[in-house]
PDB file of C-alpha atoms in Angstrom:
ATOM      1  CA  UNK N   1      36.383  64.165 -14.185  1.00 47.00           C
ATOM      2  CA  UNK N   2      33.901  65.640 -11.750  1.00 57.00           C
ATOM      3  CA  UNK N   3      32.721  68.155 -14.302  1.00 61.00           C
ATOM      4  CA  UNK N   4      31.897  65.478 -16.856  1.00 76.00           C
ATOM      5  CA  UNK N   5      29.910  63.569 -14.275  1.00 80.00           C
ATOM      6  CA  UNK N   6      27.969  66.730 -13.428  1.00 83.00           C
ATOM      7  CA  UNK N   7      27.376  67.335 -17.110  1.00 82.00           C
ATOM      8  CA  UNK N   8      26.086  63.837 -17.513  1.00 83.00           C
ATOM      9  CA  UNK N   9      23.719  64.217 -14.543  1.00 86.00           C
ATOM     10  CA  UNK N  10      22.554  67.523 -15.934  1.00 88.00           C
ATOM     11  CA  UNK N  11      21.902  65.960 -19.323  1.00 88.00           C
ATOM     12  CA  UNK N  12      20.017  63.046 -17.773  1.00 90.00           C
ATOM     13  CA  UNK N  13      17.869  65.470 -15.785  1.00 91.00           C
ATOM     14  CA  UNK N  14      17.109  67.543 -18.878  1.00 91.00           C
ATOM     15  CA  UNK N  15      16.288  64.430 -20.834  1.00 93.00           C
ATOM     16  CA  UNK N  16      13.874  63.251 -18.154  1.00 94.00           C
ATOM     17  CA  UNK N  17      12.318  66.728 -18.179  1.00 93.00           C
ATOM     18  CA  UNK N  18      11.896  66.757 -21.972  1.00 92.00           C
ATOM     19  CA  UNK N  19      10.448  63.253 -22.022  1.00 95.00           C
ATOM     20  CA  UNK N  20       8.068  64.097 -19.198  1.00 94.00           C
ATOM     21  CA  UNK N  21       6.732  67.083 -21.174  1.00 93.00           C
ATOM     22  CA  UNK N  22       5.613  64.845 -24.051  1.00 95.00           C
ATOM     23  CA  UNK N  23       4.096  62.248 -21.721  1.00 96.00           C
ATOM     24  CA  UNK N  24       2.239  64.841 -19.615  1.00 97.00           C
ATOM     25  CA  UNK N  25       0.994  66.446 -22.831  1.00 96.00           C
ATOM     26  CA  UNK N  26      -0.243  63.080 -24.075  1.00 97.00           C
ATOM     27  CA  UNK N  27      -2.028  62.272 -20.800  1.00 97.00           C
ATOM     28  CA  UNK N  28      -3.680  65.712 -20.711  1.00 97.00           C
ATOM     29  CA  UNK N  29      -4.722  65.376 -24.361  1.00 97.00           C
ATOM     30  CA  UNK N  30      -6.320  61.983 -23.632  1.00 97.00           C
ATOM     31  CA  UNK N  31      -8.065  63.426 -20.565  1.00 97.00           C
ATOM     32  CA  UNK N  32      -9.456  66.226 -22.739  1.00 97.00           C
ATOM     33  CA  UNK N  33     -10.493  63.899 -25.576  1.00 97.00           C
ATOM     34  CA  UNK N  34     -12.263  61.066 -23.761  1.00 97.00           C
ATOM     35  CA  UNK N  35     -15.035  63.112 -22.023  1.00 96.00           C
ATOM     36  CA  UNK N  36     -16.192  64.833 -25.265  1.00 96.00           C
ATOM     37  CA  UNK N  37     -16.388  61.423 -26.959  1.00 97.00           C
ATOM     38  CA  UNK N  38     -18.391  60.053 -24.009  1.00 96.00           C
ATOM     39  CA  UNK N  39     -20.781  63.007 -24.343  1.00 95.00           C
ATOM     40  CA  UNK N  40     -21.189  62.396 -28.068  1.00 94.00           C
ATOM     41  CA  UNK N  41     -21.561  58.597 -27.729  1.00 93.00           C
ATOM     42  CA  UNK N  42     -24.040  58.601 -24.834  1.00 92.00           C
ATOM     43  CA  UNK N  43     -25.818  61.943 -25.138  1.00 88.00           C
ATOM     44  CA  UNK N  44     -26.238  62.067 -21.363  1.00 90.00           C
ATOM     45  CA  UNK N  45     -26.214  65.868 -21.280  1.00 93.00           C
ATOM     46  CA  UNK N  46     -28.526  68.223 -23.185  1.00 93.00           C
ATOM     47  CA  UNK N  47     -27.283  69.072 -26.674  1.00 92.00           C
ATOM     48  CA  UNK N  48     -26.421  72.708 -25.993  1.00 93.00           C
ATOM     49  CA  UNK N  49     -24.414  71.926 -22.856  1.00 94.00           C
ATOM     50  CA  UNK N  50     -22.578  69.103 -24.635  1.00 95.00           C
ATOM     51  CA  UNK N  51     -21.623  71.391 -27.534  1.00 95.00           C
ATOM     52  CA  UNK N  52     -20.276  74.030 -25.157  1.00 96.00           C
ATOM     53  CA  UNK N  53     -18.250  71.416 -23.252  1.00 96.00           C
ATOM     54  CA  UNK N  54     -16.854  69.941 -26.490  1.00 96.00           C
ATOM     55  CA  UNK N  55     -15.820  73.448 -27.557  1.00 96.00           C
ATOM     56  CA  UNK N  56     -14.119  74.233 -24.260  1.00 97.00           C
ATOM     57  CA  UNK N  57     -12.313  70.865 -24.194  1.00 97.00           C
ATOM     58  CA  UNK N  58     -11.058  71.499 -27.749  1.00 97.00           C
ATOM     59  CA  UNK N  59      -9.736  74.985 -26.917  1.00 96.00           C
ATOM     60  CA  UNK N  60      -7.987  73.745 -23.776  1.00 97.00           C
ATOM     61  CA  UNK N  61      -6.542  70.809 -25.702  1.00 97.00           C
ATOM     62  CA  UNK N  62      -5.147  73.141 -28.375  1.00 96.00           C
ATOM     63  CA  UNK N  63      -3.379  75.112 -25.644  1.00 94.00           C
ATOM     64  CA  UNK N  64      -2.060  71.827 -24.177  1.00 96.00           C
ATOM     65  CA  UNK N  65      -0.675  70.784 -27.588  1.00 96.00           C
ATOM     66  CA  UNK N  66       0.918  74.218 -28.026  1.00 92.00           C
ATOM     67  CA  UNK N  67       2.538  74.060 -24.612  1.00 92.00           C
ATOM     68  CA  UNK N  68       3.659  70.442 -24.401  1.00 94.00           C
ATOM     69  CA  UNK N  69       4.273  69.379 -28.014  1.00 94.00           C
ATOM     70  CA  UNK N  70       5.191  72.643 -29.752  1.00 90.00           C
ATOM     71  CA  UNK N  71       6.808  74.070 -26.602  1.00 87.00           C
ATOM     72  CA  UNK N  72       5.284  77.514 -27.076  1.00 85.00           C
ATOM     73  CA  UNK N  73       5.263  79.312 -23.749  1.00 77.00           C
ATOM     74  CA  UNK N  74       5.188  82.774 -22.216  1.00 76.00           C
ATOM     75  CA  UNK N  75       8.545  82.638 -20.446  1.00 67.00           C
ATOM     76  CA  UNK N  76      10.755  83.561 -23.388  1.00 59.00           C
ATOM     77  CA  UNK N  77      12.610  86.797 -23.839  1.00 56.00           C
ATOM     78  CA  UNK N  78      12.021  86.647 -27.563  1.00 60.00           C
ATOM     79  CA  UNK N  79       8.372  86.977 -28.321  1.00 70.00           C
ATOM     80  CA  UNK N  80       8.278  87.074 -32.138  1.00 78.00           C
ATOM     81  CA  UNK N  81       6.951  83.558 -32.426  1.00 80.00           C
ATOM     82  CA  UNK N  82       4.156  84.098 -29.947  1.00 83.00           C
ATOM     83  CA  UNK N  83       3.293  87.399 -31.630  1.00 87.00           C
ATOM     84  CA  UNK N  84       3.204  85.611 -34.979  1.00 90.00           C
ATOM     85  CA  UNK N  85       0.797  83.016 -33.605  1.00 90.00           C
ATOM     86  CA  UNK N  86      -1.434  85.608 -31.929  1.00 91.00           C
ATOM     87  CA  UNK N  87      -1.515  87.809 -35.033  1.00 94.00           C
ATOM     88  CA  UNK N  88      -2.482  84.780 -37.131  1.00 95.00           C
ATOM     89  CA  UNK N  89      -5.286  84.019 -34.696  1.00 94.00           C
ATOM     90  CA  UNK N  90      -6.454  87.645 -35.018  1.00 96.00           C
ATOM     91  CA  UNK N  91      -6.453  87.435 -38.833  1.00 96.00           C
ATOM     92  CA  UNK N  92      -8.274  84.144 -38.674  1.00 95.00           C
ATOM     93  CA  UNK N  93     -10.875  85.516 -36.261  1.00 96.00           C
ATOM     94  CA  UNK N  94     -11.548  88.439 -38.637  1.00 97.00           C
ATOM     95  CA  UNK N  95     -11.681  86.374 -41.819  1.00 96.00           C
ATOM     96  CA  UNK N  96     -13.307  83.223 -40.419  1.00 96.00           C
ATOM     97  CA  UNK N  97     -15.696  85.105 -38.164  1.00 95.00           C
ATOM     98  CA  UNK N  98     -16.558  87.494 -40.992  1.00 96.00           C
ATOM     99  CA  UNK N  99     -17.224  84.617 -43.385  1.00 95.00           C
ATOM    100  CA  UNK N 100     -19.537  82.884 -40.944  1.00 94.00           C
ATOM    101  CA  UNK N 101     -21.299  86.121 -40.018  1.00 95.00           C
ATOM    102  CA  UNK N 102     -21.960  87.264 -43.573  1.00 94.00           C
ATOM    103  CA  UNK N 103     -22.989  83.901 -44.951  1.00 92.00           C
ATOM    104  CA  UNK N 104     -25.318  82.947 -42.087  1.00 90.00           C
ATOM    105  CA  UNK N 105     -26.885  86.403 -42.390  1.00 92.00           C
ATOM    106  CA  UNK N 106     -27.378  85.856 -46.122  1.00 90.00           C
ATOM    107  CA  UNK N 107     -28.833  82.403 -45.522  1.00 85.00           C
ATOM    108  CA  UNK N 108     -31.281  83.822 -42.980  1.00 87.00           C
ATOM    109  CA  UNK N 109     -32.428  86.499 -45.444  1.00 90.00           C
ATOM    110  CA  UNK N 110     -33.059  83.907 -48.149  1.00 83.00           C
ATOM    111  CA  UNK N 111     -35.760  82.137 -46.167  1.00 73.00           C
TER     112      UNK N 111
ATOM    113  CA  UNK P   1      22.979  78.382 -18.136  1.00 40.00           C
ATOM    114  CA  UNK P   2      19.274  78.121 -17.516  1.00 46.00           C
ATOM    115  CA  UNK P   3      16.970  76.539 -20.033  1.00 49.00           C
ATOM    116  CA  UNK P   4      15.425  79.900 -20.939  1.00 48.00           C
ATOM    117  CA  UNK P   5      18.779  81.254 -22.112  1.00 53.00           C
ATOM    118  CA  UNK P   6      19.380  78.371 -24.451  1.00 64.00           C
ATOM    119  CA  UNK P   7      15.894  78.313 -25.919  1.00 73.00           C
ATOM    120  CA  UNK P   8      15.971  80.012 -29.291  1.00 76.00           C
ATOM    121  CA  UNK P   9      12.659  79.001 -30.820  1.00 78.00           C
ATOM    122  CA  UNK P  10       9.413  77.209 -29.989  1.00 72.00           C
ATOM    123  CA  UNK P  11       9.516  73.466 -30.410  1.00 75.00           C
ATOM    124  CA  UNK P  12      12.093  71.153 -28.914  1.00 82.00           C
ATOM    125  CA  UNK P  13      15.481  72.917 -29.042  1.00 86.00           C
ATOM    126  CA  UNK P  14      18.592  70.941 -29.861  1.00 85.00           C
ATOM    127  CA  UNK P  15      20.493  72.800 -27.148  1.00 83.00           C
ATOM    128  CA  UNK P  16      23.986  74.315 -27.052  1.00 80.00           C
ATOM    129  CA  UNK P  17      25.706  70.908 -27.215  1.00 80.00           C
ATOM    130  CA  UNK P  18      24.715  70.796 -30.881  1.00 84.00           C
ATOM    131  CA  UNK P  19      26.661  73.992 -31.611  1.00 79.00           C
ATOM    132  CA  UNK P  20      25.898  75.562 -34.959  1.00 78.00           C
ATOM    133  CA  UNK P  21      22.958  73.275 -35.659  1.00 80.00           C
ATOM    134  CA  UNK P  22      21.268  74.759 -32.594  1.00 81.00           C
ATOM    135  CA  UNK P  23      22.034  78.384 -33.420  1.00 78.00           C
ATOM    136  CA  UNK P  24      21.192  78.153 -37.110  1.00 77.00           C
ATOM    137  CA  UNK P  25      17.853  76.614 -36.222  1.00 80.00           C
ATOM    138  CA  UNK P  26      16.445  79.886 -34.901  1.00 80.00           C
ATOM    139  CA  UNK P  27      15.964  81.707 -38.213  1.00 84.00           C
ATOM    140  CA  UNK P  28      14.971  78.668 -40.223  1.00 88.00           C
ATOM    141  CA  UNK P  29      12.433  77.560 -37.659  1.00 88.00           C
ATOM    142  CA  UNK P  30      10.911  81.011 -37.452  1.00 88.00           C
ATOM    143  CA  UNK P  31      10.444  80.884 -41.215  1.00 91.00           C
ATOM    144  CA  UNK P  32       8.800  77.515 -40.872  1.00 93.00           C
ATOM    145  CA  UNK P  33       6.444  78.933 -38.246  1.00 91.00           C
ATOM    146  CA  UNK P  34       5.403  81.589 -40.771  1.00 93.00           C
ATOM    147  CA  UNK P  35       4.544  78.791 -43.204  1.00 95.00           C
ATOM    148  CA  UNK P  36       2.632  76.859 -40.523  1.00 95.00           C
ATOM    149  CA  UNK P  37       0.629  79.938 -39.617  1.00 95.00           C
ATOM    150  CA  UNK P  38      -0.253  80.593 -43.266  1.00 96.00           C
ATOM    151  CA  UNK P  39      -1.349  76.952 -43.410  1.00 97.00           C
ATOM    152  CA  UNK P  40      -3.439  77.585 -40.301  1.00 96.00           C
ATOM    153  CA  UNK P  41      -5.206  80.403 -42.182  1.00 97.00           C
ATOM    154  CA  UNK P  42      -5.966  77.985 -45.020  1.00 97.00           C
ATOM    155  CA  UNK P  43      -7.381  75.409 -42.629  1.00 97.00           C
ATOM    156  CA  UNK P  44      -9.283  78.072 -40.708  1.00 96.00           C
ATOM    157  CA  UNK P  45     -10.999  79.445 -43.800  1.00 97.00           C
ATOM    158  CA  UNK P  46     -11.956  75.992 -45.092  1.00 97.00           C
ATOM    159  CA  UNK P  47     -13.278  75.414 -41.582  1.00 96.00           C
ATOM    160  CA  UNK P  48     -15.286  78.659 -41.725  1.00 96.00           C
ATOM    161  CA  UNK P  49     -16.712  77.548 -45.071  1.00 95.00           C
ATOM    162  CA  UNK P  50     -17.705  74.258 -43.478  1.00 96.00           C
ATOM    163  CA  UNK P  51     -19.380  76.139 -40.627  1.00 95.00           C
ATOM    164  CA  UNK P  52     -21.558  78.023 -43.141  1.00 93.00           C
ATOM    165  CA  UNK P  53     -22.639  74.699 -44.669  1.00 93.00           C
ATOM    166  CA  UNK P  54     -24.431  73.240 -41.663  1.00 91.00           C
ATOM    167  CA  UNK P  55     -27.966  74.472 -42.300  1.00 87.00           C
ATOM    168  CA  UNK P  56     -30.682  72.115 -43.608  1.00 87.00           C
ATOM    169  CA  UNK P  57     -30.537  74.145 -46.827  1.00 87.00           C
ATOM    170  CA  UNK P  58     -26.878  73.156 -47.340  1.00 90.00           C
ATOM    171  CA  UNK P  59     -27.533  69.522 -46.513  1.00 92.00           C
ATOM    172  CA  UNK P  60     -30.075  69.736 -49.353  1.00 91.00           C
ATOM    173  CA  UNK P  61     -31.962  66.578 -48.479  1.00 91.00           C
ATOM    174  CA  UNK P  62     -28.788  64.492 -48.845  1.00 91.00           C
ATOM    175  CA  UNK P  63     -27.003  62.443 -46.186  1.00 94.00           C
ATOM    176  CA  UNK P  64     -26.456  64.570 -43.065  1.00 92.00           C
ATOM    177  CA  UNK P  65     -24.167  64.224 -40.026  1.00 93.00           C
ATOM    178  CA  UNK P  66     -26.185  61.285 -38.651  1.00 91.00           C
ATOM    179  CA  UNK P  67     -25.535  59.218 -41.787  1.00 93.00           C
ATOM    180  CA  UNK P  68     -21.930  60.127 -42.537  1.00 94.00           C
ATOM    181  CA  UNK P  69     -20.264  60.301 -39.100  1.00 95.00           C
ATOM    182  CA  UNK P  70     -18.776  57.090 -37.719  1.00 95.00           C
ATOM    183  CA  UNK P  71     -17.689  58.112 -34.227  1.00 96.00           C
ATOM    184  CA  UNK P  72     -15.951  54.813 -33.460  1.00 96.00           C
ATOM    185  CA  UNK P  73     -13.690  55.303 -36.454  1.00 97.00           C
ATOM    186  CA  UNK P  74     -13.058  58.931 -35.430  1.00 97.00           C
ATOM    187  CA  UNK P  75     -12.115  57.790 -31.915  1.00 97.00           C
ATOM    188  CA  UNK P  76      -9.613  55.312 -33.387  1.00 98.00           C
ATOM    189  CA  UNK P  77      -8.173  57.911 -35.760  1.00 98.00           C
ATOM    190  CA  UNK P  78      -7.783  60.352 -32.888  1.00 97.00           C
ATOM    191  CA  UNK P  79      -5.967  57.731 -30.814  1.00 97.00           C
ATOM    192  CA  UNK P  80      -3.557  56.916 -33.654  1.00 98.00           C
ATOM    193  CA  UNK P  81      -2.753  60.552 -34.383  1.00 97.00           C
ATOM    194  CA  UNK P  82      -2.265  61.444 -30.741  1.00 97.00           C
ATOM    195  CA  UNK P  83       0.053  58.467 -30.224  1.00 97.00           C
ATOM    196  CA  UNK P  84       1.991  59.458 -33.345  1.00 97.00           C
ATOM    197  CA  UNK P  85       2.543  62.992 -32.062  1.00 97.00           C
ATOM    198  CA  UNK P  86       4.057  61.535 -28.883  1.00 96.00           C
ATOM    199  CA  UNK P  87       6.271  59.089 -30.773  1.00 97.00           C
ATOM    200  CA  UNK P  88       7.545  61.952 -32.941  1.00 97.00           C
ATOM    201  CA  UNK P  89       8.395  63.693 -29.681  1.00 96.00           C
ATOM    202  CA  UNK P  90      10.454  60.641 -28.704  1.00 96.00           C
ATOM    203  CA  UNK P  91      12.239  60.787 -32.073  1.00 97.00           C
ATOM    204  CA  UNK P  92      13.090  64.453 -31.398  1.00 96.00           C
ATOM    205  CA  UNK P  93      14.383  63.545 -27.949  1.00 96.00           C
ATOM    206  CA  UNK P  94      16.489  60.716 -29.407  1.00 96.00           C
ATOM    207  CA  UNK P  95      17.992  63.286 -31.787  1.00 95.00           C
ATOM    208  CA  UNK P  96      18.586  65.912 -29.104  1.00 93.00           C
ATOM    209  CA  UNK P  97      20.363  63.455 -26.763  1.00 93.00           C
ATOM    210  CA  UNK P  98      22.249  61.744 -29.584  1.00 91.00           C
ATOM    211  CA  UNK P  99      20.943  58.212 -29.189  1.00 93.00           C
ATOM    212  CA  UNK P 100      22.121  57.383 -32.682  1.00 92.00           C
ATOM    213  CA  UNK P 101      20.487  57.024 -36.067  1.00 94.00           C
ATOM    214  CA  UNK P 102      18.858  53.672 -35.375  1.00 95.00           C
ATOM    215  CA  UNK P 103      16.837  54.921 -32.425  1.00 96.00           C
ATOM    216  CA  UNK P 104      15.704  58.093 -34.226  1.00 97.00           C
ATOM    217  CA  UNK P 105      14.730  56.136 -37.337  1.00 97.00           C
ATOM    218  CA  UNK P 106      12.851  53.606 -35.212  1.00 97.00           C
ATOM    219  CA  UNK P 107      10.660  56.270 -33.557  1.00 97.00           C
ATOM    220  CA  UNK P 108      10.144  57.965 -36.928  1.00 98.00           C
ATOM    221  CA  UNK P 109       9.062  54.640 -38.451  1.00 98.00           C
ATOM    222  CA  UNK P 110       6.585  54.087 -35.602  1.00 98.00           C
ATOM    223  CA  UNK P 111       5.263  57.618 -36.197  1.00 98.00           C
ATOM    224  CA  UNK P 112       4.833  56.982 -39.919  1.00 98.00           C
ATOM    225  CA  UNK P 113       3.026  53.685 -39.263  1.00 98.00           C
ATOM    226  CA  UNK P 114       0.598  55.315 -36.831  1.00 98.00           C
ATOM    227  CA  UNK P 115       0.023  58.097 -39.366  1.00 98.00           C
ATOM    228  CA  UNK P 116      -0.573  55.508 -42.099  1.00 98.00           C
ATOM    229  CA  UNK P 117      -3.137  53.801 -39.862  1.00 98.00           C
ATOM    230  CA  UNK P 118      -4.886  57.143 -39.439  1.00 98.00           C
ATOM    231  CA  UNK P 119      -5.000  57.779 -43.187  1.00 98.00           C
ATOM    232  CA  UNK P 120      -6.174  54.198 -43.880  1.00 98.00           C
ATOM    233  CA  UNK P 121      -9.144  54.599 -41.512  1.00 98.00           C
ATOM    234  CA  UNK P 122      -9.966  57.976 -43.027  1.00 98.00           C
ATOM    235  CA  UNK P 123      -9.887  56.558 -46.555  1.00 98.00           C
ATOM    236  CA  UNK P 124     -12.104  53.692 -45.408  1.00 97.00           C
ATOM    237  CA  UNK P 125     -14.616  56.235 -44.068  1.00 97.00           C
ATOM    238  CA  UNK P 126     -14.512  58.163 -47.338  1.00 97.00           C
ATOM    239  CA  UNK P 127     -15.102  54.988 -49.353  1.00 97.00           C
ATOM    240  CA  UNK P 128     -18.055  54.139 -47.116  1.00 97.00           C
ATOM    241  CA  UNK P 129     -19.443  57.667 -47.562  1.00 97.00           C
ATOM    242  CA  UNK P 130     -19.156  57.434 -51.325  1.00 96.00           C
ATOM    243  CA  UNK P 131     -20.947  54.061 -51.250  1.00 96.00           C
ATOM    244  CA  UNK P 132     -23.979  55.477 -49.391  1.00 96.00           C
ATOM    245  CA  UNK P 133     -24.303  58.376 -51.805  1.00 94.00           C
ATOM    246  CA  UNK P 134     -22.507  60.908 -49.589  1.00 96.00           C
ATOM    247  CA  UNK P 135     -20.128  61.998 -52.354  1.00 95.00           C
ATOM    248  CA  UNK P 136     -18.780  65.568 -52.271  1.00 96.00           C
ATOM    249  CA  UNK P 137     -21.000  66.544 -55.199  1.00 95.00           C
ATOM    250  CA  UNK P 138     -24.194  65.620 -53.304  1.00 96.00           C
ATOM    251  CA  UNK P 139     -24.530  68.806 -51.214  1.00 95.00           C
ATOM    252  CA  UNK P 140     -22.751  71.883 -49.922  1.00 94.00           C
ATOM    253  CA  UNK P 141     -22.387  70.217 -46.542  1.00 96.00           C
ATOM    254  CA  UNK P 142     -20.678  67.185 -48.068  1.00 97.00           C
ATOM    255  CA  UNK P 143     -18.436  69.283 -50.355  1.00 97.00           C
ATOM    256  CA  UNK P 144     -17.239  71.224 -47.320  1.00 97.00           C
ATOM    257  CA  UNK P 145     -16.761  68.093 -45.202  1.00 97.00           C
ATOM    258  CA  UNK P 146     -14.737  66.270 -47.883  1.00 97.00           C
ATOM    259  CA  UNK P 147     -12.629  69.390 -48.496  1.00 97.00           C
ATOM    260  CA  UNK P 148     -11.811  70.016 -44.854  1.00 98.00           C
ATOM    261  CA  UNK P 149     -11.208  66.425 -43.759  1.00 98.00           C
ATOM    262  CA  UNK P 150      -9.517  65.618 -47.072  1.00 98.00           C
ATOM    263  CA  UNK P 151      -7.203  68.628 -46.793  1.00 98.00           C
ATOM    264  CA  UNK P 152      -6.052  67.435 -43.383  1.00 98.00           C
ATOM    265  CA  UNK P 153      -5.693  63.842 -44.622  1.00 98.00           C
ATOM    266  CA  UNK P 154      -3.591  65.109 -47.526  1.00 98.00           C
ATOM    267  CA  UNK P 155      -1.350  66.987 -45.102  1.00 98.00           C
ATOM    268  CA  UNK P 156      -0.869  63.847 -43.006  1.00 98.00           C
ATOM    269  CA  UNK P 157      -0.077  61.854 -46.156  1.00 98.00           C
ATOM    270  CA  UNK P 158       2.540  64.403 -47.194  1.00 98.00           C
ATOM    271  CA  UNK P 159       3.888  64.252 -43.631  1.00 98.00           C
ATOM    272  CA  UNK P 160       4.266  60.462 -43.872  1.00 98.00           C
ATOM    273  CA  UNK P 161       6.149  60.801 -47.165  1.00 98.00           C
ATOM    274  CA  UNK P 162       8.508  63.325 -45.567  1.00 98.00           C
ATOM    275  CA  UNK P 163       9.048  61.103 -42.524  1.00 98.00           C
ATOM    276  CA  UNK P 164      10.148  58.427 -45.016  1.00 98.00           C
ATOM    277  CA  UNK P 165      12.413  60.932 -46.769  1.00 98.00           C
ATOM    278  CA  UNK P 166      13.972  61.943 -43.450  1.00 97.00           C
ATOM    279  CA  UNK P 167      14.599  58.307 -42.441  1.00 97.00           C
ATOM    280  CA  UNK P 168      16.416  57.874 -45.762  1.00 97.00           C
ATOM    281  CA  UNK P 169      18.375  61.109 -45.229  1.00 97.00           C
ATOM    282  CA  UNK P 170      19.411  60.078 -41.729  1.00 96.00           C
ATOM    283  CA  UNK P 171      21.110  57.027 -43.164  1.00 96.00           C
ATOM    284  CA  UNK P 172      22.277  58.510 -46.484  1.00 96.00           C
ATOM    285  CA  UNK P 173      23.587  61.866 -45.214  1.00 96.00           C
ATOM    286  CA  UNK P 174      24.110  61.149 -41.522  1.00 93.00           C
ATOM    287  CA  UNK P 175      23.046  63.494 -38.757  1.00 94.00           C
ATOM    288  CA  UNK P 176      24.352  66.678 -40.354  1.00 93.00           C
ATOM    289  CA  UNK P 177      23.226  70.103 -39.163  1.00 92.00           C
ATOM    290  CA  UNK P 178      20.876  70.323 -42.101  1.00 92.00           C
ATOM    291  CA  UNK P 179      19.278  66.945 -41.453  1.00 94.00           C
ATOM    292  CA  UNK P 180      18.740  67.858 -37.811  1.00 94.00           C
ATOM    293  CA  UNK P 181      17.186  71.174 -38.766  1.00 93.00           C
ATOM    294  CA  UNK P 182      14.842  69.433 -41.223  1.00 95.00           C
ATOM    295  CA  UNK P 183      13.776  66.977 -38.545  1.00 95.00           C
ATOM    296  CA  UNK P 184      12.990  69.832 -36.167  1.00 94.00           C
ATOM    297  CA  UNK P 185      10.765  71.394 -38.801  1.00 95.00           C
ATOM    298  CA  UNK P 186       9.044  68.117 -39.653  1.00 97.00           C
ATOM    299  CA  UNK P 187       8.312  67.685 -35.940  1.00 96.00           C
ATOM    300  CA  UNK P 188       6.613  71.101 -35.845  1.00 95.00           C
ATOM    301  CA  UNK P 189       4.616  70.165 -38.943  1.00 97.00           C
ATOM    302  CA  UNK P 190       3.490  66.875 -37.401  1.00 97.00           C
ATOM    303  CA  UNK P 191       2.501  68.381 -34.046  1.00 97.00           C
ATOM    304  CA  UNK P 192       0.696  71.209 -35.882  1.00 96.00           C
ATOM    305  CA  UNK P 193      -1.412  68.688 -37.815  1.00 97.00           C
ATOM    306  CA  UNK P 194      -2.529  67.139 -34.554  1.00 97.00           C
ATOM    307  CA  UNK P 195      -3.766  70.551 -33.414  1.00 97.00           C
ATOM    308  CA  UNK P 196      -5.746  70.942 -36.625  1.00 97.00           C
ATOM    309  CA  UNK P 197      -7.183  67.478 -36.018  1.00 98.00           C
ATOM    310  CA  UNK P 198      -8.393  68.543 -32.556  1.00 98.00           C
ATOM    311  CA  UNK P 199     -10.411  71.253 -34.313  1.00 97.00           C
ATOM    312  CA  UNK P 200     -11.783  68.886 -36.965  1.00 97.00           C
ATOM    313  CA  UNK P 201     -12.550  66.122 -34.475  1.00 96.00           C
ATOM    314  CA  UNK P 202     -14.484  68.543 -32.244  1.00 96.00           C
ATOM    315  CA  UNK P 203     -15.992  70.928 -34.773  1.00 95.00           C
ATOM    316  CA  UNK P 204     -16.919  68.487 -37.510  1.00 96.00           C
ATOM    317  CA  UNK P 205     -17.385  65.085 -35.927  1.00 97.00           C
ATOM    318  CA  UNK P 206     -18.272  65.484 -32.242  1.00 96.00           C
ATOM    319  CA  UNK P 207     -20.421  68.570 -32.827  1.00 95.00           C
ATOM    320  CA  UNK P 208     -21.942  66.879 -35.889  1.00 94.00           C
ATOM    321  CA  UNK P 209     -22.801  63.723 -33.952  1.00 93.00           C
ATOM    322  CA  UNK P 210     -24.310  65.797 -31.144  1.00 92.00           C
ATOM    323  CA  UNK P 211     -26.424  67.837 -33.544  1.00 86.00           C
ATOM    324  CA  UNK P 212     -27.638  64.857 -35.533  1.00 74.00           C
TER     325      UNK P 212
END
């Protein structure tokens, strides 16, 4: 009898924890989305600074989504999934970065 | 048992109370992550192509960022997609804590509606672009923009169809292990699309509006 009550409390606590993760993730995502839009709508900061801030906000928001919505974290014993993600990012950096590098270089030479 | 011991894969875990459905999820979900990451490569390379199409030469005298970007619409689309990712989270939680089919289907339906709102606004923007002569054939910049944004929109559309399929399966097949596993994967897919949108929203629209 007691055990089932404990189980139920445990389940309720876990549920609250899981729900909180999604809500915190949502709030953080909003907090990281609104300022870049304000920058773009008003143009109160110089263009270069705005672009850098938009870029940083996007990167942080991607990490927030990973952590709170996809539940990817560093605490696991099994790291295959994280390694898969990091290796994909490496491939993408090589291929995407290489594409941009080569084509902008070509464009510059054509002027 | 601590949470770390019972966590077999990224994404919301069903937990040991779901027995086999929880344990079987590990391999299948890892496979799905491989698919998502290959999809990320696709998106990333279309994105890189877009990035090479930002020079005045690529805009080719056609409509540029200033003419084609409607930031208000982008803000609304972002809101809808972000809300939908949270409501899908609530559907996953309803499944994990066994709230019953009705509750899961309800959150899934809300998710699909929000996604449909997102796609509707995007289509409206595309129609407007076509009407001002900003068709994909006009310039390299526009080809790349239509491809990238369209590719994401297509993914969301497919996601909506699958949410519909899963609602039907929940009622037709019940909450079998397989149905639960499919829902876990669809959740990953949906959350992943929101991440891609963060990139598009910032890299294409916000940066475009700032550079205009």
